[in-house]
PDB file of C-alpha atoms in Angstrom:
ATOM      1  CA  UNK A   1     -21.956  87.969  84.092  1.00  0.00           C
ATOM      2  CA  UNK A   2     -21.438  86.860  80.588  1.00  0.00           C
ATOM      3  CA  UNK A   3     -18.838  85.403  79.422  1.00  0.00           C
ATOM      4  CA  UNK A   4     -16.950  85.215  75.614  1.00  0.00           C
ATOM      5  CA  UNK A   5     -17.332  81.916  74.187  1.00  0.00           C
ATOM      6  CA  UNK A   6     -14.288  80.121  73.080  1.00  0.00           C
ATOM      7  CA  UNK A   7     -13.748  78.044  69.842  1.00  0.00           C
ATOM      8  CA  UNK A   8     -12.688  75.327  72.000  1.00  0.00           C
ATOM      9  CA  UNK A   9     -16.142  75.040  73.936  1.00  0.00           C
ATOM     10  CA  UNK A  10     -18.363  75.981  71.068  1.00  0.00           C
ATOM     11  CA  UNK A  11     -17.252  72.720  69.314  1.00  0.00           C
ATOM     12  CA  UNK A  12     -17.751  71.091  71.756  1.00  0.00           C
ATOM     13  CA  UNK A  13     -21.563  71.197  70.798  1.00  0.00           C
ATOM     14  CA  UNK A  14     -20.996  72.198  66.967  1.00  0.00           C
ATOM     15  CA  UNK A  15     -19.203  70.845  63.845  1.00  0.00           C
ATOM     16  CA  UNK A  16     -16.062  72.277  63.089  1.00  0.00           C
ATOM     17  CA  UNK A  17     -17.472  73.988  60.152  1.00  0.00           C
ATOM     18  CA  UNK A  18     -19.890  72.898  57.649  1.00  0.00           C
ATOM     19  CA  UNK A  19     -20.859  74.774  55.045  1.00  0.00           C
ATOM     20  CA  UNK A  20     -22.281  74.672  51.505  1.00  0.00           C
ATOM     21  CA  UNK A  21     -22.677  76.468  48.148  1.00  0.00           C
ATOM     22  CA  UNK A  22     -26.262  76.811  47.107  1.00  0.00           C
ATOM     23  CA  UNK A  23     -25.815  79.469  44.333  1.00  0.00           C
ATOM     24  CA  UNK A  24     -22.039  81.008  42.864  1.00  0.00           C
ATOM     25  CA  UNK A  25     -21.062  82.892  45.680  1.00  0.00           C
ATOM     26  CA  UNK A  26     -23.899  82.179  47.897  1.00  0.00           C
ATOM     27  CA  UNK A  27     -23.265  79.682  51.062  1.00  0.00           C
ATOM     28  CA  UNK A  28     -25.060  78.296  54.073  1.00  0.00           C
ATOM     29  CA  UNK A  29     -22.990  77.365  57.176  1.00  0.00           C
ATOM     30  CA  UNK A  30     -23.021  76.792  60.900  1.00  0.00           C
ATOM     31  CA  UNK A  31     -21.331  79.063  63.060  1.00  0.00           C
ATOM     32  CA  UNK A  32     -17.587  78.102  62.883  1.00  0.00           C
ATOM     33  CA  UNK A  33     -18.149  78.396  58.786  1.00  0.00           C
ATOM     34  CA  UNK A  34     -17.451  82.100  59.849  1.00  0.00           C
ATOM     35  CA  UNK A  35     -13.603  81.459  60.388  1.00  0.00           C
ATOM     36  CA  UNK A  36     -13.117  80.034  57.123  1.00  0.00           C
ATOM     37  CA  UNK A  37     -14.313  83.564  54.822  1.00  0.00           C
ATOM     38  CA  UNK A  38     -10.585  83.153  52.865  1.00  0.00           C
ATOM     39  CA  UNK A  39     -11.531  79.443  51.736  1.00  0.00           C
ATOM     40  CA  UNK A  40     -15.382  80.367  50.428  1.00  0.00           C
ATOM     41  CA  UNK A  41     -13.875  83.589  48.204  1.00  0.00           C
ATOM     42  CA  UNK A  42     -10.968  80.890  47.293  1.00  0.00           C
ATOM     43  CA  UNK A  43     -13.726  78.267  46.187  1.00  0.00           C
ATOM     44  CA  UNK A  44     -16.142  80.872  44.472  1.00  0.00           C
ATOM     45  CA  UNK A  45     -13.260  82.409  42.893  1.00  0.00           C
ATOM     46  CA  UNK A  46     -12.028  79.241  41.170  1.00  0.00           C
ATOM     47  CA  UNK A  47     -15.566  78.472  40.284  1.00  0.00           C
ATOM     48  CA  UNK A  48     -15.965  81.422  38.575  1.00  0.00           C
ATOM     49  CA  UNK A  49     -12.648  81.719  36.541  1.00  0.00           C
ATOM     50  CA  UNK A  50     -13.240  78.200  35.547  1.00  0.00           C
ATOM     51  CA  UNK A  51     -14.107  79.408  32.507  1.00  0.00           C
ATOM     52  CA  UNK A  52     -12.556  82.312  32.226  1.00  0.00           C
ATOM     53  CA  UNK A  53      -8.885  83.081  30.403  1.00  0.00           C
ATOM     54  CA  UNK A  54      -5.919  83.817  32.194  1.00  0.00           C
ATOM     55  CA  UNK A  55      -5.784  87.552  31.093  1.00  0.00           C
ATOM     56  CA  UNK A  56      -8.389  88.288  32.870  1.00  0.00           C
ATOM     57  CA  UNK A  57      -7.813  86.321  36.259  1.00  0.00           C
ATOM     58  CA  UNK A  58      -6.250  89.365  37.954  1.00  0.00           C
ATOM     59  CA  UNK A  59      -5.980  90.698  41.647  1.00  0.00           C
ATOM     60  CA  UNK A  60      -9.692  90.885  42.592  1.00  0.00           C
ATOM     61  CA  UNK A  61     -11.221  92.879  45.985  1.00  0.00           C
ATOM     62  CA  UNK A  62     -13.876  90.192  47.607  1.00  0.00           C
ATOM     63  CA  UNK A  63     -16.472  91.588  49.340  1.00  0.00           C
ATOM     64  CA  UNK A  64     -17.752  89.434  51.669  1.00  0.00           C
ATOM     65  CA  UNK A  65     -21.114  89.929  53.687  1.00  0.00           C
ATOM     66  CA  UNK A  66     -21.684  87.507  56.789  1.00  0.00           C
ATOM     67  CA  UNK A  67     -25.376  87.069  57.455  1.00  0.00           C
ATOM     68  CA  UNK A  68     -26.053  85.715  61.017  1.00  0.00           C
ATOM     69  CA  UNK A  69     -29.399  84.374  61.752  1.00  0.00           C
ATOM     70  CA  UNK A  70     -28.924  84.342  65.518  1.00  0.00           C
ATOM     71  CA  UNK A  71     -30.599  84.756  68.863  1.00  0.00           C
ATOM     72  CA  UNK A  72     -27.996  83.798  71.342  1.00  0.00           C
ATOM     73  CA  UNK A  73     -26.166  86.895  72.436  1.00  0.00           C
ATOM     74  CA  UNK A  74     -22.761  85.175  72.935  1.00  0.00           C
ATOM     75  CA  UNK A  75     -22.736  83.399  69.904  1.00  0.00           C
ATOM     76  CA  UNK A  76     -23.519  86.651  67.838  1.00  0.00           C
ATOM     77  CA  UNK A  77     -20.596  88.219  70.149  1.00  0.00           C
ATOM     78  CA  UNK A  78     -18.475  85.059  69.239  1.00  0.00           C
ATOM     79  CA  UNK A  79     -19.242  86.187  65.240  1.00  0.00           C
ATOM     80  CA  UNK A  80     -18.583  89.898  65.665  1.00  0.00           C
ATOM     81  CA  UNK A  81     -15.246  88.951  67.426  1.00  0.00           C
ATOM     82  CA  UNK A  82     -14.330  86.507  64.729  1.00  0.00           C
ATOM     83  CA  UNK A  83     -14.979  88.600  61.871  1.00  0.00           C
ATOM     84  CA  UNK A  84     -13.044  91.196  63.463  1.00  0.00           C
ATOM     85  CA  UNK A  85     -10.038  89.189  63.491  1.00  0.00           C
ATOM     86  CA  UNK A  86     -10.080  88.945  59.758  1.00  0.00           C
ATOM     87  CA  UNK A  87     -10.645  92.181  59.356  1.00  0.00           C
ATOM     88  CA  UNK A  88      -7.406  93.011  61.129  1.00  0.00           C
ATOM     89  CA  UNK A  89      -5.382  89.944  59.296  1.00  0.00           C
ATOM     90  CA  UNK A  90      -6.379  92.229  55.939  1.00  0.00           C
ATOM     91  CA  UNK A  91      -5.081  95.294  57.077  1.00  0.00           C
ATOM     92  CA  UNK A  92      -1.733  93.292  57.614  1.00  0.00           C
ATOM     93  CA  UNK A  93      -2.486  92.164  54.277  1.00  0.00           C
ATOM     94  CA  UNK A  94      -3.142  95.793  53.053  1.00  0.00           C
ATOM     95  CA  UNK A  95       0.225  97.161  54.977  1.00  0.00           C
ATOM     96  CA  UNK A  96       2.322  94.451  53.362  1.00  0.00           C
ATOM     97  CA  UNK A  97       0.740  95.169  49.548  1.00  0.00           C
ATOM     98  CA  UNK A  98       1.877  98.795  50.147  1.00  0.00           C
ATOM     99  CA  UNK A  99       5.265  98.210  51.357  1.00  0.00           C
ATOM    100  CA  UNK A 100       5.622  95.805  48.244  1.00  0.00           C
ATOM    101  CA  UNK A 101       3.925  98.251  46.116  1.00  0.00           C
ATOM    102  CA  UNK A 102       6.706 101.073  46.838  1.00  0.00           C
ATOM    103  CA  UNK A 103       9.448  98.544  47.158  1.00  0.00           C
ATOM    104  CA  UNK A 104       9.310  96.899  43.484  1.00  0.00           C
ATOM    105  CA  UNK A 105      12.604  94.636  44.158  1.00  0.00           C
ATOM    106  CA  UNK A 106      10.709  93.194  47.199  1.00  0.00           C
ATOM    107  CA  UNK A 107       8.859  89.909  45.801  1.00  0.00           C
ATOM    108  CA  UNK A 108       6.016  90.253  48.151  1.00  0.00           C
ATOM    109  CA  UNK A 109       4.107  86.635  49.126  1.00  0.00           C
ATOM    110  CA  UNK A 110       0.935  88.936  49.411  1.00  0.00           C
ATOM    111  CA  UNK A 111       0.904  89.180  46.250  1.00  0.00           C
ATOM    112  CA  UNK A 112      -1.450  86.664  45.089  1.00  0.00           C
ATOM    113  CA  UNK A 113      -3.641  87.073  48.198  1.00  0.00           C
ATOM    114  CA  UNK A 114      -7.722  88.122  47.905  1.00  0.00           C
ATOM    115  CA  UNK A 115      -8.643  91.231  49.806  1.00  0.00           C
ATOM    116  CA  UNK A 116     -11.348  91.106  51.634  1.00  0.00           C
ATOM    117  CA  UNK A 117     -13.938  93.601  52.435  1.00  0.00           C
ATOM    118  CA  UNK A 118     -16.025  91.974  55.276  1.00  0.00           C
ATOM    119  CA  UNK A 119     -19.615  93.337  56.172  1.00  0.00           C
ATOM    120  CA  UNK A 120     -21.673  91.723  58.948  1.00  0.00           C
ATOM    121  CA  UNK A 121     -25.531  91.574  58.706  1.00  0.00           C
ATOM    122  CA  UNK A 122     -27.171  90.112  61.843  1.00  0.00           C
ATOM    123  CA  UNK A 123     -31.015  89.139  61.843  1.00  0.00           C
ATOM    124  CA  UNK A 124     -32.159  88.516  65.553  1.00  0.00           C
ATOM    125  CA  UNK A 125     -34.123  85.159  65.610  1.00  0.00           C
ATOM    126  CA  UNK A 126     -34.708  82.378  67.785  1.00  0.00           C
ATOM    127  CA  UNK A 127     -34.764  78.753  66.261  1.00  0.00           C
ATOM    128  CA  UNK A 128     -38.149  78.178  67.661  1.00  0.00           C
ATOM    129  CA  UNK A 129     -41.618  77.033  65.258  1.00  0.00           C
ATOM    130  CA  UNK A 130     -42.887  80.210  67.254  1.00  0.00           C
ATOM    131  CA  UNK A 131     -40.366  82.574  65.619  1.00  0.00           C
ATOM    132  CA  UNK A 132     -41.750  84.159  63.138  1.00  0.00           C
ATOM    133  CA  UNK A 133     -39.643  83.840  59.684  1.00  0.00           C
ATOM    134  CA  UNK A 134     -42.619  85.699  57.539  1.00  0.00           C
ATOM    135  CA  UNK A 135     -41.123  89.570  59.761  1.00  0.00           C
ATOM    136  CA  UNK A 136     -37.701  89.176  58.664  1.00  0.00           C
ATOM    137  CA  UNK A 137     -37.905  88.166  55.504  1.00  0.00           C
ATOM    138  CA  UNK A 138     -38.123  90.723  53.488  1.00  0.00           C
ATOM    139  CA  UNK A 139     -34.806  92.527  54.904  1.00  0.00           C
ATOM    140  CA  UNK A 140     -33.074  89.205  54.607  1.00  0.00           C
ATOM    141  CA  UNK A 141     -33.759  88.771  50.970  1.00  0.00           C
ATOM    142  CA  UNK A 142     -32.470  92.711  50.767  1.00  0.00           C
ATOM    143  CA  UNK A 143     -29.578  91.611  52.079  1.00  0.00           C
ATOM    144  CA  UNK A 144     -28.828  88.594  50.195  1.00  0.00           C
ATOM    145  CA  UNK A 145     -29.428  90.868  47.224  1.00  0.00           C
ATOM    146  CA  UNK A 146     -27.015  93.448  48.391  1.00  0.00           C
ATOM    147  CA  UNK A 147     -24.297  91.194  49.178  1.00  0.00           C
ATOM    148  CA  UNK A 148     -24.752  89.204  45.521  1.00  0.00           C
ATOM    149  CA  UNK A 149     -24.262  93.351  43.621  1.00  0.00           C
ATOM    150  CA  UNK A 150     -27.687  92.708  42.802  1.00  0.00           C
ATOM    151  CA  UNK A 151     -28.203  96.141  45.005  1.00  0.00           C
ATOM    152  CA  UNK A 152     -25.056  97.840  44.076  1.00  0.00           C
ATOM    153  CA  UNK A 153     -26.238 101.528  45.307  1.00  0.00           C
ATOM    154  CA  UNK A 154     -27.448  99.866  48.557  1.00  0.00           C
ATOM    155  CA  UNK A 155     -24.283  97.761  49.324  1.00  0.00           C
ATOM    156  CA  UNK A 156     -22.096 100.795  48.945  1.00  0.00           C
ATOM    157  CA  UNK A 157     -23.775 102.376  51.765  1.00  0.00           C
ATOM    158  CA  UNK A 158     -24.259  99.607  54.345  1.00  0.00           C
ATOM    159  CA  UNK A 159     -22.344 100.073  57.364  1.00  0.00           C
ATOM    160  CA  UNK A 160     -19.819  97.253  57.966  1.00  0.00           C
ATOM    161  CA  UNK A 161     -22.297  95.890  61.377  1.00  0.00           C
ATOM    162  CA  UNK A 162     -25.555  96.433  60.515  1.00  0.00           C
ATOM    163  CA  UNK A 163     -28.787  94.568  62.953  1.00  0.00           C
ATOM    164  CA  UNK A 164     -31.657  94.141  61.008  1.00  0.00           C
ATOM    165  CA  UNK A 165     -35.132  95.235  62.973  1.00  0.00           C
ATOM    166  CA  UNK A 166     -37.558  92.943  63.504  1.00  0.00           C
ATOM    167  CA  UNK A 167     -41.449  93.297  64.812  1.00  0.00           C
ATOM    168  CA  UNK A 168     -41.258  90.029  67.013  1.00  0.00           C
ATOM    169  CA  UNK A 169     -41.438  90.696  70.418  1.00  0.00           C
ATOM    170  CA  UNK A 170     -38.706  88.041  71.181  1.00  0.00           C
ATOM    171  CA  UNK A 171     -36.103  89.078  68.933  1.00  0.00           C
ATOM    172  CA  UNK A 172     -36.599  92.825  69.842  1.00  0.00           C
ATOM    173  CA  UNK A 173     -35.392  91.666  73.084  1.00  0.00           C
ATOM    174  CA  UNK A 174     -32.923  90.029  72.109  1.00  0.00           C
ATOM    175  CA  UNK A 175     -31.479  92.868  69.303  1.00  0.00           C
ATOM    176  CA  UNK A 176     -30.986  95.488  72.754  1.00  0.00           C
ATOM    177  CA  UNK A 177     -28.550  92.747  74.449  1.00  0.00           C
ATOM    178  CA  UNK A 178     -26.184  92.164  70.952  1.00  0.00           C
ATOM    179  CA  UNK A 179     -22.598  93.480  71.878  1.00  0.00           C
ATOM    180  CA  UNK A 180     -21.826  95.441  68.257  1.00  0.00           C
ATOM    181  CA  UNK A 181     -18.082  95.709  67.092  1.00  0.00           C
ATOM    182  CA  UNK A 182     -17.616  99.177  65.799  1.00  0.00           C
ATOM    183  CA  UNK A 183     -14.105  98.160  64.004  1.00  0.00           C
ATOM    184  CA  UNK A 184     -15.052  99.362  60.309  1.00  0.00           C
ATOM    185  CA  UNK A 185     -13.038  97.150  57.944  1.00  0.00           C
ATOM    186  CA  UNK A 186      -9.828  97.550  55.905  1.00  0.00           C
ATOM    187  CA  UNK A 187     -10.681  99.762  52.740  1.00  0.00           C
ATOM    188  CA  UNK A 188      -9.533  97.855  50.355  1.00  0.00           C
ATOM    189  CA  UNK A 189      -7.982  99.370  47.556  1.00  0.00           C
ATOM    190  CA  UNK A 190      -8.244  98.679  43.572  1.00  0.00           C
ATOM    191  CA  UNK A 191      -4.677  99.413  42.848  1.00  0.00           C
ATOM    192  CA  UNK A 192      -4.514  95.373  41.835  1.00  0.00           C
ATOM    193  CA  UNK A 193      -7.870  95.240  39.907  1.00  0.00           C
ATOM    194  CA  UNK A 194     -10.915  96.351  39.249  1.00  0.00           C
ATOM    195  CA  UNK A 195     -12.753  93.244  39.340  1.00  0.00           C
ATOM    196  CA  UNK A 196     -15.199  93.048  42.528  1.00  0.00           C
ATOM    197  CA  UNK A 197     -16.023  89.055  43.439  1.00  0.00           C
ATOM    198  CA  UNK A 198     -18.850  88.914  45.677  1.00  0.00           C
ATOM    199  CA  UNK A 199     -19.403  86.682  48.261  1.00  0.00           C
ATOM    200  CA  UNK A 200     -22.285  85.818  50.815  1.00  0.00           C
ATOM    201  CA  UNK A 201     -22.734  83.485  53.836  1.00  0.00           C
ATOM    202  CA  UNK A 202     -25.963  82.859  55.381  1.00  0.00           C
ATOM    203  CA  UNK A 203     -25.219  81.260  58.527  1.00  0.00           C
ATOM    204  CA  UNK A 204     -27.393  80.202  61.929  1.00  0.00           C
ATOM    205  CA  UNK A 205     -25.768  77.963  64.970  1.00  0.00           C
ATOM    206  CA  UNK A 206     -25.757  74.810  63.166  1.00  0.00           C
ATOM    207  CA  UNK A 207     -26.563  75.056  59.848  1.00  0.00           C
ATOM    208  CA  UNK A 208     -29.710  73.514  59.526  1.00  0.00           C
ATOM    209  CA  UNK A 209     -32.286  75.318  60.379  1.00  0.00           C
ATOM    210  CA  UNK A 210     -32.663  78.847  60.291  1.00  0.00           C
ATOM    211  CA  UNK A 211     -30.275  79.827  57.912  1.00  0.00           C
ATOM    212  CA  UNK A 212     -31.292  77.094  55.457  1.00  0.00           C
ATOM    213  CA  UNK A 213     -35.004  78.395  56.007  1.00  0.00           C
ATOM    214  CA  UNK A 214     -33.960  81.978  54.845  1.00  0.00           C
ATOM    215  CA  UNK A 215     -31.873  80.008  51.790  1.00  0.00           C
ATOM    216  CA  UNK A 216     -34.935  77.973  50.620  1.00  0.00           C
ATOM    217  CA  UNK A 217     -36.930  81.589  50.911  1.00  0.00           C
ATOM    218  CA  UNK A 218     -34.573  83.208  48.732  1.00  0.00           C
ATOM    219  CA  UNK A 219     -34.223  80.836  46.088  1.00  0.00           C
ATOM    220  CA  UNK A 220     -38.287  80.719  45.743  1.00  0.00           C
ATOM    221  CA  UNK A 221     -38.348  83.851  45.616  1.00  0.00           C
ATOM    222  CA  UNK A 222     -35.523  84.842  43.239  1.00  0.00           C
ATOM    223  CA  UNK A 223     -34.709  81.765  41.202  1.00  0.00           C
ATOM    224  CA  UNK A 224     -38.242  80.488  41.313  1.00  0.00           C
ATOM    225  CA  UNK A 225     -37.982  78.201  37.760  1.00  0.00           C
ATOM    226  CA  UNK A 226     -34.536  76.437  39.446  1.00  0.00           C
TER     227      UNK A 226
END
């Protein structure tokens, strides 16, 4: 019978969490990366409104896709149940905005917080030479686009946990055994800004392999001339 991984025993065998910004709002991680979605919209935001004036460096809604390039059905479990548990810290978030919102002499520490709109994107595949990167590509790169706005129309109607199909045998096996969380997240609201940062990590076990295969993909095929 399976059993839930723990943080404790997963690093054990992993780092911590390494991760890594290859574009503005694009990272590459290891599994554990996955706890720290509030630091990579804090990093990309302050990146971003580096040059920008303080006028405009308002309350912003982060949306934040998670792209798992995994095989191992307890470590994609161990992803879905992490991301879950942000999701549910920003509907405390959300709850304590409102009370704040309708209680004006109530200085609220939320205040200054980014809301988070978490989506999950997991692309079944073993880190084997035999898996075969060429059959998920093309969704990947979708989904990289999607969670940069390049794909505005697209991202609005992804479901929070989406799998991605594949045509190898291997991962097709894999796909029927992932445990999905149906928890949709918080909607966040725009009632302290408009402005929509966008954030994406691209993430395998460790780091090095898989997802960084998908990352080198991407930028050859969208930023060719960098």
């Amino acid at each position: 019978m399976d059993t839930k991984l723990s943080p404790q025993s997963l690093s054990r065998h992993l780092p911590p969490s390494s991760v890594g910004e290859v574009l503005p709002g694009l990272w590459v991680g290891n599994l554990m990366s996955v706890f720290n979605l509030a630091h990579l919209v804090q990093k990309s935001t302050q990146e971003n409104n580096s040059n920008i004036s303080n006028e405009s460096n308002e309350e912003k809604k982060a949306v934040v896709t998670v792209i798992s390039v995994l095989s191992n059905k307890n470590m994609i479990r161990f992803a879905v149940d992490a991301l879950a548990q942000q999701r549910l810290q920003q509907q405390h978030l959300i709850t304590d905005a409102d009370i704040s919102h309708n209680n004006k002499n109530n200085d609220c520490l939320c205040h200054n917080q980014k809301y988070m709109d978490i989506k999950h994107v997991i692309i079944p595949m073993k880190d084997t030479v035999q898996s075969d990167l060429l059959s998920v590509l093309p969704n990947v790169l979708s989904a990289i686009d999607d969670a940069l706005g390049r794909n505005t129309d697209k991202l609005s109607h992804r479901d929070d946990d989406v799998t991605i199909p594949t045509t190898s045998d291997d991962c097709t096996k894999v796909q029927s055994q992932i445990i999905h969380d149906n928890t949709t997240g918080p909607a966040v609201r725009n009632d302290f800004g408009d402005s929509i940062e966008n954030v994406c990590l691209v993430h395998c076990a460790k780091g090095a392999s898989r997802s960084v295969s998908v990352l080198i993909a991407y930028l050859l095929s969208r930023h060719p001339h960098r």
